[in-house]
Tab-separated table of C-alpha atoms and ligand atoms in Angstrom:
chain	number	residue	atom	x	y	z
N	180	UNK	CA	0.000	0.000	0.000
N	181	UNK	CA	1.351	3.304	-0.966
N	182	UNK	CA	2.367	5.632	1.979
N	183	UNK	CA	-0.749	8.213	2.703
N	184	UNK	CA	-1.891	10.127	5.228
N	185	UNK	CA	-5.959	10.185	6.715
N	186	UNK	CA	-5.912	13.835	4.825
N	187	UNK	CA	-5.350	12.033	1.673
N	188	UNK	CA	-8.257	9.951	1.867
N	189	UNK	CA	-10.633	12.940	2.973
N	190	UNK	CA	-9.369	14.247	0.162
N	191	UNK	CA	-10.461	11.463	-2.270
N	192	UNK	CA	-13.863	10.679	0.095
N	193	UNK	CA	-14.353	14.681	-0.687
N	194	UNK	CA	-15.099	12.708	-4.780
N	195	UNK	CA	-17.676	10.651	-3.812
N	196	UNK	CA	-20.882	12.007	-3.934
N	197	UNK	CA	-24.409	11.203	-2.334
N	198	UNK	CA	-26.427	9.966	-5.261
N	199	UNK	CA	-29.530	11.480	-4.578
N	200	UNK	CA	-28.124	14.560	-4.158
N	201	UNK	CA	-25.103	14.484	-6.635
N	202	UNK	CA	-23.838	18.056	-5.481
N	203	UNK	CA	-23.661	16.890	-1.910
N	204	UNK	CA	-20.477	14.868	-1.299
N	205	UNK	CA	-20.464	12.303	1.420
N	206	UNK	CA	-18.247	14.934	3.769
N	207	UNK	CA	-20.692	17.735	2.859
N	208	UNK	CA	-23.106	15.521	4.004
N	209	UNK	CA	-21.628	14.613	7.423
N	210	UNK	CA	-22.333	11.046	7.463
N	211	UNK	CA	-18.301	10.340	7.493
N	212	UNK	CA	-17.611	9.667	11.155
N	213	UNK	CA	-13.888	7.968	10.949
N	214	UNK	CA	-10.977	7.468	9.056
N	215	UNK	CA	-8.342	5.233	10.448
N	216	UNK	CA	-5.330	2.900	9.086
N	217	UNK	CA	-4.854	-0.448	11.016
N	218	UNK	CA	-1.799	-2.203	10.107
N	219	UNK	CA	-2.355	-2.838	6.157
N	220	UNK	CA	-5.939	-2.039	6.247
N	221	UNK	CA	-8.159	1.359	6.226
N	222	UNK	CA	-11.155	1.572	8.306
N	223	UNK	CA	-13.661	3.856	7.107
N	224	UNK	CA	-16.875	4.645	9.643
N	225	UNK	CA	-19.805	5.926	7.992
N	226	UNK	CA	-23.325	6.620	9.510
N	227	UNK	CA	-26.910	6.440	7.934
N	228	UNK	CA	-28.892	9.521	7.549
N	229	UNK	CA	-32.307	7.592	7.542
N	230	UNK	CA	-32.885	4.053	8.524
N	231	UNK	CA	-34.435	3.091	4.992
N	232	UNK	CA	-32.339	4.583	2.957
N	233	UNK	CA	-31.756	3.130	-0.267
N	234	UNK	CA	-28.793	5.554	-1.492
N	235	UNK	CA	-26.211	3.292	1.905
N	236	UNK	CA	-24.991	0.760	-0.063
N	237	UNK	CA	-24.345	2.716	-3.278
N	238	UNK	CA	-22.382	5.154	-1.267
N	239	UNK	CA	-20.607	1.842	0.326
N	240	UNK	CA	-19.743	1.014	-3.297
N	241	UNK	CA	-18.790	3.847	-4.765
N	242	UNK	CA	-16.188	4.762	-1.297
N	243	UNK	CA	-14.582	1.143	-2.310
N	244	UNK	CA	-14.794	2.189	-5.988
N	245	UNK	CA	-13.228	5.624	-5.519
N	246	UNK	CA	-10.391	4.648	-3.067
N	247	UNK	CA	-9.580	1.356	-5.522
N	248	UNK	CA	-9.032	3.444	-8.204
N	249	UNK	CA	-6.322	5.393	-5.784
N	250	UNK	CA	-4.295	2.216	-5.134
N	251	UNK	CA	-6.137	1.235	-1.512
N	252	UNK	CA	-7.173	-2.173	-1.930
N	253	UNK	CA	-7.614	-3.165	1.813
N	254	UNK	CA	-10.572	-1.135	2.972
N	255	UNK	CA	-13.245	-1.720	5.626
N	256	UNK	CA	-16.452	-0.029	5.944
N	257	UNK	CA	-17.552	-0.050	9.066
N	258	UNK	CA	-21.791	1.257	9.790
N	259	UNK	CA	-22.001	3.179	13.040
N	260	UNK	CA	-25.869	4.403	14.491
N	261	UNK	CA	-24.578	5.837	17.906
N	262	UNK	CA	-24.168	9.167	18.257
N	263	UNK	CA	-27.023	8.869	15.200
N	264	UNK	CA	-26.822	11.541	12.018
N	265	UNK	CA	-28.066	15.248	12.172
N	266	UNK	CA	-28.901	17.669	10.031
N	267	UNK	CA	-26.530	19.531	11.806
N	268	UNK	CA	-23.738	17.466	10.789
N	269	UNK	CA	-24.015	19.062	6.930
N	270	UNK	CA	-21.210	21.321	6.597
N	271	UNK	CA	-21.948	24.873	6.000
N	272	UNK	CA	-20.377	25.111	2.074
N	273	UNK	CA	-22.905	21.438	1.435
N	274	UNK	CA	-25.501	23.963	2.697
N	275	UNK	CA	-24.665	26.471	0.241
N	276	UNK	CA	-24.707	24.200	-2.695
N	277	UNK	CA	-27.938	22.514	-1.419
N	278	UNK	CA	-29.571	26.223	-1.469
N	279	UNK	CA	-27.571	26.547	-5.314
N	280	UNK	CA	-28.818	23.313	-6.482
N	281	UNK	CA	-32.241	24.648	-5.602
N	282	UNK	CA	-33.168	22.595	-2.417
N	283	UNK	CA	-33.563	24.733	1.111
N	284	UNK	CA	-30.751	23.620	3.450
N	285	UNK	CA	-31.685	22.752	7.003
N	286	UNK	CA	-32.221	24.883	9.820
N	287	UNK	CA	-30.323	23.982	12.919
N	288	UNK	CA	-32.227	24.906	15.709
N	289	UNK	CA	-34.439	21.635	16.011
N	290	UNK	CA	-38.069	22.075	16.068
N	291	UNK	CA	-39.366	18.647	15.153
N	292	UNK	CA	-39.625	17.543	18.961
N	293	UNK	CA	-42.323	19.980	20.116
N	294	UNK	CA	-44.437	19.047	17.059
N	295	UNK	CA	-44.199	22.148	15.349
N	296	UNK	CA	-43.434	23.218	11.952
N	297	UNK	CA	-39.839	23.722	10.702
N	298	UNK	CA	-40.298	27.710	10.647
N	299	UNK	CA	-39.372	30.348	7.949
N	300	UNK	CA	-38.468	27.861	5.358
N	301	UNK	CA	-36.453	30.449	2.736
N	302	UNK	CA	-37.174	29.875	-0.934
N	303	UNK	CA	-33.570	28.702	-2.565
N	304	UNK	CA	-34.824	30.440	-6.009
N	305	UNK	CA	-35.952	34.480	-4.879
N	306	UNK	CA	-35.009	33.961	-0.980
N	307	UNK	CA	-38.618	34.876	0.109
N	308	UNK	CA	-39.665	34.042	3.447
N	309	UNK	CA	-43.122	33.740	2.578
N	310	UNK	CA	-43.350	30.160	1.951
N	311	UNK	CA	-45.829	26.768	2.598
N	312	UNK	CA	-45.229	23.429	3.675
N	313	UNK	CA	-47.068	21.181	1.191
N	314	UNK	CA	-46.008	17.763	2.501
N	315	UNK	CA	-43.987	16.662	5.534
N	316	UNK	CA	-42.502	14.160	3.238
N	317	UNK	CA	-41.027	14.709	-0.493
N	318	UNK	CA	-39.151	12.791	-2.860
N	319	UNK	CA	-36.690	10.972	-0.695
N	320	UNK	CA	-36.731	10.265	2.858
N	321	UNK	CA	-34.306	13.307	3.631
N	322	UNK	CA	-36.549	16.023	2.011
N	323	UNK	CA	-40.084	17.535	2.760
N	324	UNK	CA	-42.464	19.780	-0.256
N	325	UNK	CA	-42.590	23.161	-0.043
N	326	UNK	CA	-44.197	26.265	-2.400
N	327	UNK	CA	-42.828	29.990	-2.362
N	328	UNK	CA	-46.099	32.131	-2.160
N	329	UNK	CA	-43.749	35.226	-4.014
N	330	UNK	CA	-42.086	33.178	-7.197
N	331	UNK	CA	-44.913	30.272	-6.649
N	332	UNK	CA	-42.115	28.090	-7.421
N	333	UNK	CA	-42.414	24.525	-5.370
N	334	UNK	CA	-39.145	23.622	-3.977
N	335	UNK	CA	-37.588	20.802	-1.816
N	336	UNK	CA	-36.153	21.401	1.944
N	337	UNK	CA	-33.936	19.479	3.067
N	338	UNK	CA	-35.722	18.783	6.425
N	339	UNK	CA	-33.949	19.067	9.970
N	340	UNK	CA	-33.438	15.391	11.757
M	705	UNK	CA	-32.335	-14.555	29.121
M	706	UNK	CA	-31.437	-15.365	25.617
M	707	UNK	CA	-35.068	-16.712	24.741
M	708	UNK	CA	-36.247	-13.351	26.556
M	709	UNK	CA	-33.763	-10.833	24.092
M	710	UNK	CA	-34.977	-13.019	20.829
M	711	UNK	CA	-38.285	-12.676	21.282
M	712	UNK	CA	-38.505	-8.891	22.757
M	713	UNK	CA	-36.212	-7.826	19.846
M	714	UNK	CA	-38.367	-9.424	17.428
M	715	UNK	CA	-41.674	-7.924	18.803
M	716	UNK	CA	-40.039	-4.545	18.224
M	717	UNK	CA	-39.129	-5.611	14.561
M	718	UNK	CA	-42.247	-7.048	13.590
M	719	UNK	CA	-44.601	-4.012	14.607
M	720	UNK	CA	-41.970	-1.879	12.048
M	721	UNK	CA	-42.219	-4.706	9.623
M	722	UNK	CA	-45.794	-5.527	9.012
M	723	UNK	CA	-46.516	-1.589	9.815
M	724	UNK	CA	-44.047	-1.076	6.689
M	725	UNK	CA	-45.925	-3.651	4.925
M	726	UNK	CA	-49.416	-2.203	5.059
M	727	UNK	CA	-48.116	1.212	4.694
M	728	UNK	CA	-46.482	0.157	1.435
M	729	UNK	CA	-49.621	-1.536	-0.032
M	730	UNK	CA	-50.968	2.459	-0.275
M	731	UNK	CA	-47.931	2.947	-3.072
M	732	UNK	CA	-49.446	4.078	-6.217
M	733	UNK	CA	-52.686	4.285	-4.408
M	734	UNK	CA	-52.623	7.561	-1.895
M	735	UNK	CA	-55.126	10.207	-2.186
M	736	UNK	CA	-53.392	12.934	-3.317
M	737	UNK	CA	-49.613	12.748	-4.550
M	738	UNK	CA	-48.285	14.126	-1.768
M	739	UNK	CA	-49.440	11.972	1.092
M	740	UNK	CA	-48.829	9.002	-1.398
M	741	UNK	CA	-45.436	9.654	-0.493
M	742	UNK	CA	-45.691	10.579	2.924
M	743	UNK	CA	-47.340	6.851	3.548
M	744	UNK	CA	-44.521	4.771	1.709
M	745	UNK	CA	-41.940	7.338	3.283
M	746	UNK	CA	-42.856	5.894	6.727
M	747	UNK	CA	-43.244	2.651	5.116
M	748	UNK	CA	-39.458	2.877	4.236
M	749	UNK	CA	-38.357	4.635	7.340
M	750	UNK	CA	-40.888	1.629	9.827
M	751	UNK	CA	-38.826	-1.428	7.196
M	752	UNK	CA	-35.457	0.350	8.170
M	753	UNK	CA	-36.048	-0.114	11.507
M	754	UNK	CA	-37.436	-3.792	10.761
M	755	UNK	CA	-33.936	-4.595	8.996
M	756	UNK	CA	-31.371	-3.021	11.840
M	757	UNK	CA	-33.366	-4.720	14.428
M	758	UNK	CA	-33.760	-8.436	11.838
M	759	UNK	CA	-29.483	-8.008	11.430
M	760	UNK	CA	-29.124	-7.597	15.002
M	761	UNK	CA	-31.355	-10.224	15.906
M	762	UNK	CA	-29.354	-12.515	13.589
M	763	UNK	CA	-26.096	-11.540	15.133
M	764	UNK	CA	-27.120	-12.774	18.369
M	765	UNK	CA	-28.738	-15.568	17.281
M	766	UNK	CA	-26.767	-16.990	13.995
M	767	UNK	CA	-28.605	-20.244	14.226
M	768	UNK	CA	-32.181	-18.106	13.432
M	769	UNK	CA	-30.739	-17.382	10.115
M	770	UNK	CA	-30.409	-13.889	8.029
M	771	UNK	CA	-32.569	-10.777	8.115
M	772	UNK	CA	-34.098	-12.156	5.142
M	773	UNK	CA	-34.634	-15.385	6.534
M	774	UNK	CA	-36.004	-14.671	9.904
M	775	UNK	CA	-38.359	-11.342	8.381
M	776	UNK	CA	-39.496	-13.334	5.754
M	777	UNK	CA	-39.855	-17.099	6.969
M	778	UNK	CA	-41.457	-17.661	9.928
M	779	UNK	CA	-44.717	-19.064	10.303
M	780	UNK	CA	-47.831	-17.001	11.330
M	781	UNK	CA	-47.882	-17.354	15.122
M	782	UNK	CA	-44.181	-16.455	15.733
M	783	UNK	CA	-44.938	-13.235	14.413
M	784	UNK	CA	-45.129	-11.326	17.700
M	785	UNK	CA	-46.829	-7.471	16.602
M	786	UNK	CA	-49.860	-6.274	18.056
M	787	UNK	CA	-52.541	-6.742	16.160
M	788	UNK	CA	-53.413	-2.663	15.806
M	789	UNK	CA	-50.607	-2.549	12.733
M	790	UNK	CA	-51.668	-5.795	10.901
M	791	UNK	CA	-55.348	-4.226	10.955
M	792	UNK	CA	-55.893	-3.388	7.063
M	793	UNK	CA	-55.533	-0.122	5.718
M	794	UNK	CA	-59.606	0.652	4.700
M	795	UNK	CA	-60.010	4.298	3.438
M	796	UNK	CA	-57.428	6.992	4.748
M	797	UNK	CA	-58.694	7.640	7.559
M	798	UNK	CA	-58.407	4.325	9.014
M	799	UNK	CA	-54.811	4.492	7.751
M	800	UNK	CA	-54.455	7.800	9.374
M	801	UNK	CA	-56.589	6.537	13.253
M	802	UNK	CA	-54.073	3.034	12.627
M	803	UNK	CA	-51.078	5.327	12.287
M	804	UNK	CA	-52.090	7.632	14.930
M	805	UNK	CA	-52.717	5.643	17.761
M	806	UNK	CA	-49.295	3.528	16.868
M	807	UNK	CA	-47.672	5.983	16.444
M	808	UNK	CA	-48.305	7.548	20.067
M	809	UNK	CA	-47.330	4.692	21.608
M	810	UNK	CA	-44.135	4.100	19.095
M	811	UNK	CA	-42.778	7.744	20.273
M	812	UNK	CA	-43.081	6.951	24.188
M	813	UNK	CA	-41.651	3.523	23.768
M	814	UNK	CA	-38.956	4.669	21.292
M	815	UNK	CA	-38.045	7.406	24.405
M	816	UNK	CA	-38.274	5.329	27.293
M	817	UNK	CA	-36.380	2.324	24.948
M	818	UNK	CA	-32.991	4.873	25.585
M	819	UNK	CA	-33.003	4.288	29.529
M	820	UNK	CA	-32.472	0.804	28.862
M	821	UNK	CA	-29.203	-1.278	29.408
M	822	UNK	CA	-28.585	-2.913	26.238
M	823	UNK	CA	-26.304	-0.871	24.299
M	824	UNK	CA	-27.263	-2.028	20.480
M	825	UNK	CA	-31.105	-2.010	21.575
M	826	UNK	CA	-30.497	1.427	22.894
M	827	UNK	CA	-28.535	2.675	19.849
M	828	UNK	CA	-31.494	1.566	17.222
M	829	UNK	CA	-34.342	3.240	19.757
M	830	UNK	CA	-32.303	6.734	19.271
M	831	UNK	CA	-31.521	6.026	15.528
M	832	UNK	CA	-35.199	5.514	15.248
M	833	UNK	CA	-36.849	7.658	17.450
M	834	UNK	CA	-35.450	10.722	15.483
M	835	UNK	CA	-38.145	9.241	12.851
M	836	UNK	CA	-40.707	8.186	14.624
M	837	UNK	CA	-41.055	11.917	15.996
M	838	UNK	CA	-41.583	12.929	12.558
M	839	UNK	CA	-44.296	10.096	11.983
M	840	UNK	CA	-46.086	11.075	14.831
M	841	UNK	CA	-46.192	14.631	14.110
M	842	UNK	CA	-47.653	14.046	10.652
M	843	UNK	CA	-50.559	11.363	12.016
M	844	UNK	CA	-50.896	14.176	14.852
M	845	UNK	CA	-51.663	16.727	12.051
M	846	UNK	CA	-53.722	14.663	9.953
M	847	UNK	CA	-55.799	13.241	12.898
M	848	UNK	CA	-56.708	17.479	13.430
M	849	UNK	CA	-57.288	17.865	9.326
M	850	UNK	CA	-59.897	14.922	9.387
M	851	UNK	CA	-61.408	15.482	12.318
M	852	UNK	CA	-62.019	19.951	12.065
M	853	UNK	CA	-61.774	19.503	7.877
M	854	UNK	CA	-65.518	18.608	6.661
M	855	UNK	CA	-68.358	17.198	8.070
M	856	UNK	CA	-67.360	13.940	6.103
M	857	UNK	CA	-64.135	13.987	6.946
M	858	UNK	CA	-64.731	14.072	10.510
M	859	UNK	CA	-67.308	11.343	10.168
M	860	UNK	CA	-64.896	8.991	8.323
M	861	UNK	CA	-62.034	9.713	11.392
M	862	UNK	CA	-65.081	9.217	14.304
M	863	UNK	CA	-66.344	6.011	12.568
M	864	UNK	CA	-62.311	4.991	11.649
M	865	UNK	CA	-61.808	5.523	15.542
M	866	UNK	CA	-64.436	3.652	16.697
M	867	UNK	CA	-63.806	0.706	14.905
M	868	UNK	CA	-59.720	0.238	15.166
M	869	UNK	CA	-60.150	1.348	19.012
M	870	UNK	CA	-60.365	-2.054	20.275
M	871	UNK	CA	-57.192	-2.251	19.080
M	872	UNK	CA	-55.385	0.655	20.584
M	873	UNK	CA	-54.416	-0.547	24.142
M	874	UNK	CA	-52.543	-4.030	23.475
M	875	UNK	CA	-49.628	-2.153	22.501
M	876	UNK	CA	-49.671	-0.169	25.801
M	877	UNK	CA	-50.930	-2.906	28.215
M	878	UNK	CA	-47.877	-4.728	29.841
M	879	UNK	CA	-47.472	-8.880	29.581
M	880	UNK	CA	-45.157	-11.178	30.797
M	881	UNK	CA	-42.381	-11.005	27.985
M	882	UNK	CA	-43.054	-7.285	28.815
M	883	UNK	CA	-42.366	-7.547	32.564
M	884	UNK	CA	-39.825	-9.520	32.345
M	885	UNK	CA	-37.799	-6.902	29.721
M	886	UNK	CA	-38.236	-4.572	32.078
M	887	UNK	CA	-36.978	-6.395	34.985
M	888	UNK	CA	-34.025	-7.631	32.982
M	889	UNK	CA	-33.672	-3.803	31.887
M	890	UNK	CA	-33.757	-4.805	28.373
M	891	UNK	CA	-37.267	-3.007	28.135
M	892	UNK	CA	-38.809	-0.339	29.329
M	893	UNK	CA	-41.874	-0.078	31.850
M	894	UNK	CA	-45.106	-0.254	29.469
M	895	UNK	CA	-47.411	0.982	32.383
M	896	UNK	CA	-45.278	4.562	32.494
M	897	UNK	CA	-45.532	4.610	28.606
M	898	UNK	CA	-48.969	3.603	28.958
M	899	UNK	CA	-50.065	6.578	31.419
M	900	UNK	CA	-48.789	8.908	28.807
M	901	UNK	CA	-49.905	7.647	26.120
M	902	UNK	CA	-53.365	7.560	27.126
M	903	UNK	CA	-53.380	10.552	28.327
M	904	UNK	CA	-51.796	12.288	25.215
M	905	UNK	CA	-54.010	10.334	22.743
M	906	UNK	CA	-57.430	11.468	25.178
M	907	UNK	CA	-56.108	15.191	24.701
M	908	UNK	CA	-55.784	15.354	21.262
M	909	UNK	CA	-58.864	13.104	20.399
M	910	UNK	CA	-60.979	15.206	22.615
M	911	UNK	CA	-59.721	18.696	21.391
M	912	UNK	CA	-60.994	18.410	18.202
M	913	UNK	CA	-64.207	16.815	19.345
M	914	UNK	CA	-63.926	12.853	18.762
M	915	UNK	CA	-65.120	10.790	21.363
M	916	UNK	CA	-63.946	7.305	21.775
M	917	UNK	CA	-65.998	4.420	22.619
M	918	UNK	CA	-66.788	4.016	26.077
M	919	UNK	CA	-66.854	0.658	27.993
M	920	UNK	CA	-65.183	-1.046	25.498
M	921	UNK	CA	-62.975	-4.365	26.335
M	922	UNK	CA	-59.951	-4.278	24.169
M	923	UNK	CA	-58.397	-6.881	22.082
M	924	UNK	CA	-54.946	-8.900	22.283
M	925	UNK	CA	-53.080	-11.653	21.506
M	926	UNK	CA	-50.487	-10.755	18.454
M	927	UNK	CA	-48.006	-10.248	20.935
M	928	UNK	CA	-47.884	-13.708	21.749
M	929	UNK	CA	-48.855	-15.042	18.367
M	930	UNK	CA	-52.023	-15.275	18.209
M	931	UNK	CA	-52.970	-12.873	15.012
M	932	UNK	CA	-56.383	-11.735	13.424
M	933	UNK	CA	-57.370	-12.960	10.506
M	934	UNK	CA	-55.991	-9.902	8.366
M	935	UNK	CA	-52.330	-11.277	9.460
M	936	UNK	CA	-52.588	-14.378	6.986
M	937	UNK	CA	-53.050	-12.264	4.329
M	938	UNK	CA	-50.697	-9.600	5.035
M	939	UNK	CA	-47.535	-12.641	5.490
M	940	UNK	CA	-48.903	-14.068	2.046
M	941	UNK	CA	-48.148	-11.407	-0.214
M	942	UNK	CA	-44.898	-10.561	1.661
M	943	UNK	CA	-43.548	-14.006	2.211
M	944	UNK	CA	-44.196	-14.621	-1.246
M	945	UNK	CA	-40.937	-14.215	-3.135
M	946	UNK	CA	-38.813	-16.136	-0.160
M	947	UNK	CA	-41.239	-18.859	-0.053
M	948	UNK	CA	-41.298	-19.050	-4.056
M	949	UNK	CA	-37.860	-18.706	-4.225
M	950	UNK	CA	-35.546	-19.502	-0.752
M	951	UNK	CA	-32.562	-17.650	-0.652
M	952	UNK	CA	-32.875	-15.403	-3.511
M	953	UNK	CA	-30.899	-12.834	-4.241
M	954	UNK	CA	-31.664	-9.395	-6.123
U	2282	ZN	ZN1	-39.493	32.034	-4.313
């Protein structure tokens, strides 16, 4: 195995992306928990953002994929739950390119518990606070629906957990 | 003790399980777009917590089998879920009183599950409660939409209430296996959850003005095995493709 440091496989984790959200990568994301060599092995501990979701074992595949194709052939993925993911794990730049790519990012103070609404939801196209939930739940288990009342444009928000 | 963890675990996996399963039959099928996606959403997020809880159960017990094996192979009475989430779905507002009143209880078990001892039990309860909150909040709202929307709506949610209601309490009404969790702090105390269940679901029923039966006598017996007659039904279509085909891959 070629001599690297854990900054040098950040750096090629930084490639792989979430697939349902292709601008996000897995770091942006925060679901990265651990990097660590072991002898001739590398240990790689990644978390789940949702319990059902289908996008795990791509993103298993493609970290093997992108850190065979930089000479690591010894790799372990290792799935953690405890402490489990949070929105607030997403990395302030993967919020700004959530907002670019036209999905709200998350808010970080955490609402959910007292059964209230995620509040002043800004529209990522005209930033307009006057906005609507339309569904709790949208296209993948990460995301709720929401409209802008100004540009009428529906949008996605990526919903705080 | 090991008998004890096997089946407790599993009566925690199966309510997400066949839940997931009846929620999923509404795919393709919802009544508007939007809350066709919000029903096989939870169905995906109640079948995640089916297969962490399945794995672990076949990590502790490697003689049961794999997830796949043990979710998708037993026979009908070692199925140990209540009998509420096997109930059939009906119109939407029988999936939304179903959902409601499981999902009450799911939140306060889900909390109490993280004073427990066992570590990996403990790690899936917080994992899972973070979702379950959400679940609950959207039956929560959807229990006020039916029941203050039209007078037909809040017909449908007043008759959908009265006739899953026998149903509501096995869930919150301590057994043995139950008892014996607790003792062995593997579970947590189902009379606390119980208290606050009841008391939340009686709040929320009763400020938007639907009344639940009185006098009733309530039903029980899926946590031991003994199903309804919706359960058959329910483990035919979704046993299907393992029974067809053991040990099939995708
Ligand atoms: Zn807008």
């Amino acid at each position: 195995m070629v001599k690297v440091s854990v900054s040098n496989v950040y750096d090629i984790l930084k490639t792989v992306c979430d697939p349902e959200i292709p601008v996000l990568s897995i770091l942006d994301l925060g679901i990265v928990r651990d990097v660590k060599f072991n002898d001739d092995s590398l240990n790689i501990t990644i978390t789940p953002t949702y319990t059902g979701c289908p996008a795990m074992h791509m993103i298993e595949a493609n970290i093997l994929a992108a850190l065979k194709n930089e000479g690591f052939e010894n790799v372990n993925i290792i799935t953690t739950l405890s402490p489990p993911w949070t929105t607030d794990w997403l990395t302030d730049s993967g919020k700004q390119k959530l907002k670019e790519y036209g999905i709200a990012p998350p808010q970080t103070t955490k609402r959910i518990e007292t059964l209230l609404d995620d509040q002043d939801i800004i529209c990522p196209r005209c930033n307009s606070l006057n906005t609507n939930k339309l569904s709790d739940f949208g296209s993948t288990a990460c995301k709720a629906m929401y409209q802008c009342k100004d540009c009428l444009e529906p949008f996605d928000y990526f919903k705080c957990h | 003790m090991s008998d004890l963890k096997y089946k407790y675990f599993l009566r925690i996996a199966d309510n997400a399980m066949i839940l997931g399963q009846r929620l999923s039959e509404w795919c393709g099928h919802g009544p508007i777009l939007e809350q066709d996606m919000a029903l096989t959403n939870i169905a995906l997020d109640q079948i995640g917590e089916a297969r962490l809880l399945y794995q672990l159960i076949s990590e502790l017990f490697p003689e049961k089998g794999d997830e796949d094996k043990i979710a998708f192979t037993r026979d009908i009475s070692a199925y140990y879920n209540c009998l509420l989430v096997e109930q059939p779905n009906g119109n939407f507002a029988d999936t939304i009183a179903r959902q409601y009143l499981f999902d009450s209880f799911n939140f306060h078990f889900h909390q109490a599950l993280q004073n427990v001892d066992d570590q990996r039990i403990k790690e899936i309860g917080a994992k899972c409660l973070k979702e379950v909150t959400y679940h609950r909040r959207w039956s929560s709202e959807w229990i006020k939409r039916l029941a203050l929307g039209t007078e037909v709506s809040h017909q449908k949610l007043q008759d959908a209430i009265n006739k899953i209601w026998k149903y509501a309490n096995e869930c919150i009404t301590p057994d043995a296996l139950d008892n014996e969790a607790h003792a062995n702090c593997l579970g947590p105390d189902i009379n606390q959850v119980s208290s606050i269940v009841s008391e939340e679901r009686a709040q929320l029923l009763d400020s938007v003005g639907i009344t639940v039966p009185e006098n009733t006598w309530f039903l029980s017996g899926g946590k031991t095995g003994s199903h309804s007659e919706y359960m058959g039904y329910v483990l035919a279509e979704m046993q299907y493709m393992q029974r067809a085909y053991p040990d099939m891959q995708w």
